Coordinates of C-alpha atoms and ligand atoms in Angstrom, one line a residue:
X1 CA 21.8 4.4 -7.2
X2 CA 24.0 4.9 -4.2
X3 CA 25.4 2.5 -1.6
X4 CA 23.4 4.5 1.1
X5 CA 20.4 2.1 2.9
X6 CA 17.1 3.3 1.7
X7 CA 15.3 2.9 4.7
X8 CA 11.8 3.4 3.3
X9 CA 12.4 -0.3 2.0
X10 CA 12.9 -1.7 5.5
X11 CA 10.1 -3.3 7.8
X12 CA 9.5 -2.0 11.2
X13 CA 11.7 -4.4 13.0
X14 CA 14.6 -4.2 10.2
X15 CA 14.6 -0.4 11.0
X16 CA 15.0 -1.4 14.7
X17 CA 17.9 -3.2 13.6
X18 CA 19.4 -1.2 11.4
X19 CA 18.9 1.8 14.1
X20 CA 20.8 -0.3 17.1
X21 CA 23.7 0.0 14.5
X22 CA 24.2 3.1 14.8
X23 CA 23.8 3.1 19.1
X24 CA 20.4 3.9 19.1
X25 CA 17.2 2.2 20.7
X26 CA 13.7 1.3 20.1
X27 CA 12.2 4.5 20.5
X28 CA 14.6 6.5 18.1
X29 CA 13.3 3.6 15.1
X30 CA 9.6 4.2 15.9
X31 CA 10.4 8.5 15.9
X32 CA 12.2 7.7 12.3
X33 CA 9.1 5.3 11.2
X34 CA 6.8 8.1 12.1
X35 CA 8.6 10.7 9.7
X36 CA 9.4 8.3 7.0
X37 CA 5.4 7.8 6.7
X38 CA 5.1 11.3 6.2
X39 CA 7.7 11.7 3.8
X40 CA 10.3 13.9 5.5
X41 CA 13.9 14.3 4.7
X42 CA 16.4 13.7 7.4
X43 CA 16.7 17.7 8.7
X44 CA 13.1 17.9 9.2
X45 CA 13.0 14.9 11.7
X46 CA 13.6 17.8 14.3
X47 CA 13.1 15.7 17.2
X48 CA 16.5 13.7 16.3
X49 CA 19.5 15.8 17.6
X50 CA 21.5 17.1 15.1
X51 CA 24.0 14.5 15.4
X52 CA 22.1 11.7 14.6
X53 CA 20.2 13.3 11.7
X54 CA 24.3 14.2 10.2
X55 CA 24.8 10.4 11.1
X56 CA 21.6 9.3 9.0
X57 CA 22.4 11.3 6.1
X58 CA 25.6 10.1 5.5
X59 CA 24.7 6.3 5.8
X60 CA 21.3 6.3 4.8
X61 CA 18.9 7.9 2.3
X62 CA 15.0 8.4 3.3
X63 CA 13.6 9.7 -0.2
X64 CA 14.5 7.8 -3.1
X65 CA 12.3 9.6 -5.4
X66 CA 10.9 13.3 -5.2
X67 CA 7.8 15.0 -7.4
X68 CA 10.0 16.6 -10.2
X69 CA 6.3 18.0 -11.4
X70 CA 2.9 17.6 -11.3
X71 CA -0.3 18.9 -13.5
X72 CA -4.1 18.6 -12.4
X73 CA -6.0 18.3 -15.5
X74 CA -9.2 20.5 -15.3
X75 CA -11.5 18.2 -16.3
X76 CA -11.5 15.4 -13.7
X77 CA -9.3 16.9 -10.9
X78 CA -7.1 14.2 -12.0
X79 CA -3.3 14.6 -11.2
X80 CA -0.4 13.4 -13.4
X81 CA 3.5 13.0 -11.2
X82 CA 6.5 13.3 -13.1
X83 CA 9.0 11.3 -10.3
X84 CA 13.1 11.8 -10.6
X85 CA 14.7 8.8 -8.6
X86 CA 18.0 9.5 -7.0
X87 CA 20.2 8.1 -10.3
X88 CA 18.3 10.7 -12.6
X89 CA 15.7 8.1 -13.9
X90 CA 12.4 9.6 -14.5
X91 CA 9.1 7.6 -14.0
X92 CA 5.2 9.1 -13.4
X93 CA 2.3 8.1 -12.0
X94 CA -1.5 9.4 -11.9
X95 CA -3.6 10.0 -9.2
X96 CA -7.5 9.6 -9.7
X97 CA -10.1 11.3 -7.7
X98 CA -13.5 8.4 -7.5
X99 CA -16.2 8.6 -4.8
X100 CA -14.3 5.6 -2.7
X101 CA -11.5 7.4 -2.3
X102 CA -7.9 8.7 -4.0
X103 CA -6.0 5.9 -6.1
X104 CA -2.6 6.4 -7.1
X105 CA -1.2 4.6 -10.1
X106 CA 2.5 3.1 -9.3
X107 CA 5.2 2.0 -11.7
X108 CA 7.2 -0.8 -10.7
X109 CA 9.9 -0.5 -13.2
X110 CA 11.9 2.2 -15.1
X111 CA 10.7 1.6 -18.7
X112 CA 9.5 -2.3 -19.4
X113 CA 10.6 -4.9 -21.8
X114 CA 7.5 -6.5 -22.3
X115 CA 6.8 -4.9 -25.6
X116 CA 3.4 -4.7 -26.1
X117 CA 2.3 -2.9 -29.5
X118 CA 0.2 -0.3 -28.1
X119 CA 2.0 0.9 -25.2
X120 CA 4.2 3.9 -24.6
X121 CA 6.3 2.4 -21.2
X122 CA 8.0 -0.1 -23.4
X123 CA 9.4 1.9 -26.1
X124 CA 12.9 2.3 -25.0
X125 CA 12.3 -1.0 -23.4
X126 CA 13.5 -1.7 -18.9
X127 CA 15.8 0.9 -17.6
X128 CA 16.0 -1.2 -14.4
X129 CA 13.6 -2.3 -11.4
X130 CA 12.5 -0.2 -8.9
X131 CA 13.2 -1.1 -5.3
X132 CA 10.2 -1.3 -3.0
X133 CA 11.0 1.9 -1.5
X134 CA 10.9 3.7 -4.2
X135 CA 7.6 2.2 -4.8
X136 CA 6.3 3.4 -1.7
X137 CA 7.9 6.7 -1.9
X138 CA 5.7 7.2 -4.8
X139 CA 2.5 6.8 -2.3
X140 CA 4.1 8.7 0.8
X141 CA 5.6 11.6 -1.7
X142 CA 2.1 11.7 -3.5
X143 CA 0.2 12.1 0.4
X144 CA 2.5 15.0 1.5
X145 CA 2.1 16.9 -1.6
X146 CA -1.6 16.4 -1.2
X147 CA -1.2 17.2 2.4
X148 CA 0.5 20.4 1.4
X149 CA -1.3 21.6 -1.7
X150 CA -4.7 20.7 -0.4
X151 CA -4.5 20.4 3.4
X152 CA -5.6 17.3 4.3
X153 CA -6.9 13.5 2.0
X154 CA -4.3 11.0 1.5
X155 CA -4.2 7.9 -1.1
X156 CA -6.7 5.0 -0.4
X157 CA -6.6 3.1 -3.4
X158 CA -3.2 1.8 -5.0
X159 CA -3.0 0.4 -8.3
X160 CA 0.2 -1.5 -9.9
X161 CA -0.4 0.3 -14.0
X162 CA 2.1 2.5 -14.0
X163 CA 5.0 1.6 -15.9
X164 CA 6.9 -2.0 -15.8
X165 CA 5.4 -5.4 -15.3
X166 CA 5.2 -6.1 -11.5
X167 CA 5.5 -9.6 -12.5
X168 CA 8.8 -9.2 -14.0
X169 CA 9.9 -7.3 -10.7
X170 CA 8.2 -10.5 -8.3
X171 CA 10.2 -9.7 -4.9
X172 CA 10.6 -6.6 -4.6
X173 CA 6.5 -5.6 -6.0
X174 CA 5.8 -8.4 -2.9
X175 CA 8.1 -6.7 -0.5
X176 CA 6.0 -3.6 -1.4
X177 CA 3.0 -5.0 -1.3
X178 CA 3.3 -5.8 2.6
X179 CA 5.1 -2.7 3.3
X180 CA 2.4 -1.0 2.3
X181 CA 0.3 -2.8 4.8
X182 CA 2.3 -2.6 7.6
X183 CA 0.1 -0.6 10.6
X184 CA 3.3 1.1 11.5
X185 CA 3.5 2.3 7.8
X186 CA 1.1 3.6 5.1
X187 CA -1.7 0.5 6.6
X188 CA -3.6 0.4 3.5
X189 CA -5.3 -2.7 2.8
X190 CA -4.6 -4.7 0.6
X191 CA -8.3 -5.3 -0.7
X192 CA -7.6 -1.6 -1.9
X193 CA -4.8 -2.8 -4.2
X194 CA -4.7 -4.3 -7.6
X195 CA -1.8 -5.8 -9.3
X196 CA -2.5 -5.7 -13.1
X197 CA -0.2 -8.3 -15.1
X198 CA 0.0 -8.6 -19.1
X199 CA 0.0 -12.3 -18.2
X200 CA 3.5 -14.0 -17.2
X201 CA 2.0 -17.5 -16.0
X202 CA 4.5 -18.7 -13.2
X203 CA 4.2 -15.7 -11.5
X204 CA 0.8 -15.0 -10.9
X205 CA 0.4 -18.7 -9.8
X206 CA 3.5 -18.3 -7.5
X207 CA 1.5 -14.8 -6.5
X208 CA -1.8 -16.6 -6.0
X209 CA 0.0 -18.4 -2.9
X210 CA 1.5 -15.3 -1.2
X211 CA -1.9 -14.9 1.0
X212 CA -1.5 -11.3 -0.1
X213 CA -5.5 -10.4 -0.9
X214 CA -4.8 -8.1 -3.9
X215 CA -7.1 -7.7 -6.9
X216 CA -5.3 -9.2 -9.9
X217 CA -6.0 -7.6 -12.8
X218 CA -5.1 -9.6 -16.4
X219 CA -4.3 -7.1 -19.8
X220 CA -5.7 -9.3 -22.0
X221 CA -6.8 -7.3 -24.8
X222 CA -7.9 -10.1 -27.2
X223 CA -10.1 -13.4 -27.6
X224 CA -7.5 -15.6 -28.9
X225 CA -3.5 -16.3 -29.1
X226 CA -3.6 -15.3 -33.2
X227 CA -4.8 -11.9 -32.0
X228 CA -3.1 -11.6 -28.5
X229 CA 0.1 -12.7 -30.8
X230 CA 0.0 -9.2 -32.8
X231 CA -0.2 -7.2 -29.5
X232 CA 2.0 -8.9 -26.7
X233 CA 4.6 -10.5 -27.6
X234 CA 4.1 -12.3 -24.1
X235 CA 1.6 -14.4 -25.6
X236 CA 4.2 -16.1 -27.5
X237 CA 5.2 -17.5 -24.2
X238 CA 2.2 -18.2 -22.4
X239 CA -0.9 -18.8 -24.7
X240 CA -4.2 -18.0 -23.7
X241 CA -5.2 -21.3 -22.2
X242 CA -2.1 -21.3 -19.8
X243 CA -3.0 -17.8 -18.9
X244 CA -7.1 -18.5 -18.2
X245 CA -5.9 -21.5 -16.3
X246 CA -3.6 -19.1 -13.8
X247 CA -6.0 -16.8 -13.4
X248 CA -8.8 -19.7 -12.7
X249 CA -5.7 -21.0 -10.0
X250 CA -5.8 -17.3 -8.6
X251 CA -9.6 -17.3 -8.3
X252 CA -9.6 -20.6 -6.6
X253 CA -6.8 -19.7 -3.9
X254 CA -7.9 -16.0 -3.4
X255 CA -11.5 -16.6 -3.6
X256 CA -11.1 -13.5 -5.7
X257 CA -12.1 -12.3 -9.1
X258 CA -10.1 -11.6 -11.5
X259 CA -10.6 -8.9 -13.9
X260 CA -10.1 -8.8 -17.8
X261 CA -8.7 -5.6 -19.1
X262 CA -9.4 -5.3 -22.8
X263 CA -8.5 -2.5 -24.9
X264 CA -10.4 -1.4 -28.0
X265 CA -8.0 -1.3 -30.9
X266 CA -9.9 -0.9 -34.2
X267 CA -9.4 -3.6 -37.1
X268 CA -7.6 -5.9 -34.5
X269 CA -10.2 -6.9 -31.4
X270 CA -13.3 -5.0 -31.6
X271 CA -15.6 -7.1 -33.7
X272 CA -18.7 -8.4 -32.6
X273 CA -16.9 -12.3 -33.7
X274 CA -14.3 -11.1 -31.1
X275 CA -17.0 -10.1 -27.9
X276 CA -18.6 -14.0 -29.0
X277 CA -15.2 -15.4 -29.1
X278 CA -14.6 -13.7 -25.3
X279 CA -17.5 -14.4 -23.9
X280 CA -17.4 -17.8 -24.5
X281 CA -13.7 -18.1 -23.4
X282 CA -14.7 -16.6 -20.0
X283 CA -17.7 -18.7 -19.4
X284 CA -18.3 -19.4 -15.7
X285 CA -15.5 -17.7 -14.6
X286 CA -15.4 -15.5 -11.4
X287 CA -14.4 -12.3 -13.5
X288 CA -14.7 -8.9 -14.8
X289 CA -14.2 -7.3 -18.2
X290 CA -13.1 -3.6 -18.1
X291 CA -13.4 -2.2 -21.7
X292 CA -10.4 0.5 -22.4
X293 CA -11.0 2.8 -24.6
X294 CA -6.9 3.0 -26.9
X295 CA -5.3 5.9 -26.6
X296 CA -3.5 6.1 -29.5
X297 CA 0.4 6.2 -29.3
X298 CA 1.8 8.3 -32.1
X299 CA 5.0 6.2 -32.5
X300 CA 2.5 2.9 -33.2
X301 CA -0.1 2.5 -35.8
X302 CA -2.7 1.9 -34.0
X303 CA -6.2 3.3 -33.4
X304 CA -9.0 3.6 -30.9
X305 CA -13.2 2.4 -31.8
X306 CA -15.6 5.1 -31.6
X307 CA -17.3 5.3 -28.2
X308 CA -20.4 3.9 -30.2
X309 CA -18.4 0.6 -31.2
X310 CA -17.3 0.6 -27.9
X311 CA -21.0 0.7 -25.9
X312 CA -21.8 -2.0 -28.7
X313 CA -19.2 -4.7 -28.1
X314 CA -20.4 -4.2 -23.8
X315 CA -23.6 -4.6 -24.9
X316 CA -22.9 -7.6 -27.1
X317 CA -20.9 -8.9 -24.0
X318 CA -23.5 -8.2 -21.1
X319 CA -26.2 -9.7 -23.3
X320 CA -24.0 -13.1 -23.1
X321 CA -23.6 -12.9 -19.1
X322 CA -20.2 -11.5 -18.9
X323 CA -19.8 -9.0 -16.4
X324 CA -18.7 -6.0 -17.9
X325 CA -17.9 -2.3 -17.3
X326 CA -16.2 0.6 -19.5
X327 CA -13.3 2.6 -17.8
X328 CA -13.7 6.0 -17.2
X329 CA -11.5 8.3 -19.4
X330 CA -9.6 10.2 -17.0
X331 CA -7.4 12.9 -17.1
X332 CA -7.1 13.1 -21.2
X333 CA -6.1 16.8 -21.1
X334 CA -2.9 16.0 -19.1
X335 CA -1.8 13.0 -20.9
X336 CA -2.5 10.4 -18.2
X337 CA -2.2 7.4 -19.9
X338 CA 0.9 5.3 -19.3
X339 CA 4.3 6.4 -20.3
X340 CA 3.3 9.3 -22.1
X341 CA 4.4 11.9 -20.1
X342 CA 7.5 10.8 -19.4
X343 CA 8.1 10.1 -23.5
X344 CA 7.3 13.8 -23.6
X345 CA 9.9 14.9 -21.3
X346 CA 12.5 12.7 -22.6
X347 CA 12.0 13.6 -26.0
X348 CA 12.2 17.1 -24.5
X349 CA 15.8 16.5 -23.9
X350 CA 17.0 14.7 -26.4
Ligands
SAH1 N1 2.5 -4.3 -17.3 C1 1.2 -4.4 -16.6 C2 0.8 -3.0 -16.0 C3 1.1 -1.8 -16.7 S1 0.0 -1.3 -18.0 C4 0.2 -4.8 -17.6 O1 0.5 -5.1 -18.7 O2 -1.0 -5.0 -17.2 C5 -1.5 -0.9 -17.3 C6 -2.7 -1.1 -18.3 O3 -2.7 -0.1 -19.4 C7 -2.6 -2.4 -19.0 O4 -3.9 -3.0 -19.1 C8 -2.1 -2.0 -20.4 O5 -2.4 -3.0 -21.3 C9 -2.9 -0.7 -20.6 N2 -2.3 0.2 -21.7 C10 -1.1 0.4 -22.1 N3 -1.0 1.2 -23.1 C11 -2.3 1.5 -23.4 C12 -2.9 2.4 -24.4 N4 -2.2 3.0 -25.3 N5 -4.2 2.5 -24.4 C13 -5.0 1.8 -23.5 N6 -4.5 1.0 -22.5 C14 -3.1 0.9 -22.5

């Protein structure tokens, strides 16, 4: 990264600051808020003189990340990013097309170190953190190339599954969070957002206080600690009974619920003992299960349940009360599940 101030990662009234710095007034910060929003590089904000925009460049940067590539899968209209920050790094995201609107997919971190068995991010384990501008870029980048390719849409939806743990990134995923709903900014609510955790227990309780109304969405992928212990090595740390009682602390001071994510892996969760074993573990709780169907990571042995299996473990589930739903495949032609297109390019150069 460069010294240069990103100033996508500053709030309205920072900007004004950071503006009267360089001489100018009010006005100039609201003109530069207007074209950070849409995504424009400092020569294209041509209602700047020239002599500001040569001042801005060389202290400031405006577009920490830019679209290295993208690929619509013909299936779904679903549309995978391949993102290069401004030290090199490469990181993706997804965009998926549902009737309530566009939802972009954000990472939060280069890589991740929480080590989960089935999961592609955390291979190489955490480059580094992303800064919360370069979390937003990815949502202002991602509206002017739709903006551009299609001609008009934008991103309504915003959910943290990209790569990284947005947990292990706390400040600057928060500092994102509200720059995303700033009215001067992106103003996209925050009821549109979901945070999804693999489960680190301080931080969603620290997060459940933040009076930010996100949905929080909890990877829990198994029933119990002896099987959440051969997929996430997290659950060495926080056990299952910590982590139900965090998310029952996030229901109770969000008055939201809180949704399950569970993913199918055959041999290891996908018994009908295991759909008992949850159900009864989430028991009057104010939650969700969304079933995920594995995709299979070639460098990990593990496999995904037939779609049969997988109707027959919701079924098992709905028939005990649990609220339950199976997540659309989307984008399979084009790789969209995490991490795997950026392993494919990097493995490209190697
Ligand atoms: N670190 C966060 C968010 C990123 S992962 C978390 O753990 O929740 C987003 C979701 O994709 C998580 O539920 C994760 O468990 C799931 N996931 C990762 N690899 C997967 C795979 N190979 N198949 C299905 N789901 C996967």
């Amino acid at each position: 990264m460069t010294d240069k101030t990103d100033i996508t990662s500053l709030f309205p009234k920072e900007l004004e600051a950071f503006i009267a710095s360089l001489g100018e007034g009010k006005f100039r910060a609201k003109q530069i808020s207007e074209w950070i929003v849409r995504g424009a590089q400092f020569h294209e904000m041509t209602n700047l003189s020239k002599a500001l925009r040569e001042k801005l460049s060389e202290r400031c940067m405006v577009v920490p990340i830019r679209i290295s590539e993208s690929i619509q899968s013909k299936i779904d209209g679903t549309e995978k990013y391949l993102y290069e920050l401004s030290d090199g790094n490469l990181i993706e995201g997804v965009r998926m097309r549902y009737h309530h609107g566009d939802t972009l997919c954000v990472s939060t971190q280069v890589g991740c170190r929480m080590g989960c068995a089935f999961c592609a991010s955390t291979l190489d384990g955490c480059v580094r953190n992303l800064t919360a501008g370069e979390m937003l870029s990815q949502v202002i980048q991602v509206n002017r190339h739709i903006r551009e390719t299609e001609g008009e849409g934008r991103i309504h939806n915003v959910v943290l599954m990209g790569s990284g743990e947005p947990l292990d990134n706390y400040d600057e995923v928060v500092r994102f969070l509200r720059l995303l709903n700033e009215p001067q900014g992106l103003n996209i609510s925050l009821r549109n957002v979901s945070l999804s955790t693999c489960g680190i227990v301080p931080q969603m309780k620290r997060l459940a206080k933040e009076g930010l109304p996100v949905t929080l969405s909890v990877s829990l992928h198994a029933p119990n600690d002896a099987i959440r212990r051969k997929l996430m090595p997290i659950s060495n740390a926080y056990g299952m009974g910590e982590l139900l009682d965090a998310c029952r602390y996030y229901i109770e001071n969000t008055g939201r619920r809180v949704i399950f994510e569970y993913a199918m892996v055959r041999d290891v969760n996908s018994d009908f003992s295991c759909a008992d074993e949850l159900a009864k573990r989430l028991r009057g709780m104010q939650c969700h299960v969304n079933l995920i169907p594995l995709n299979d990571v070639k460098e990990r042995n593990l496999l995904s349940t037939t779609e049969k299996e997988i109707q027959a473990f919701q079924r098992r589930l709905e028939d005990k009360h649990v609220s339950v739903t199976r997540r659309r495949e989307m984008g399979d032609d084009i790789q969209g599940a995490c991490g795997q297109l950026r392993r494919s390019r990097l493995n490209q150069t190697d």
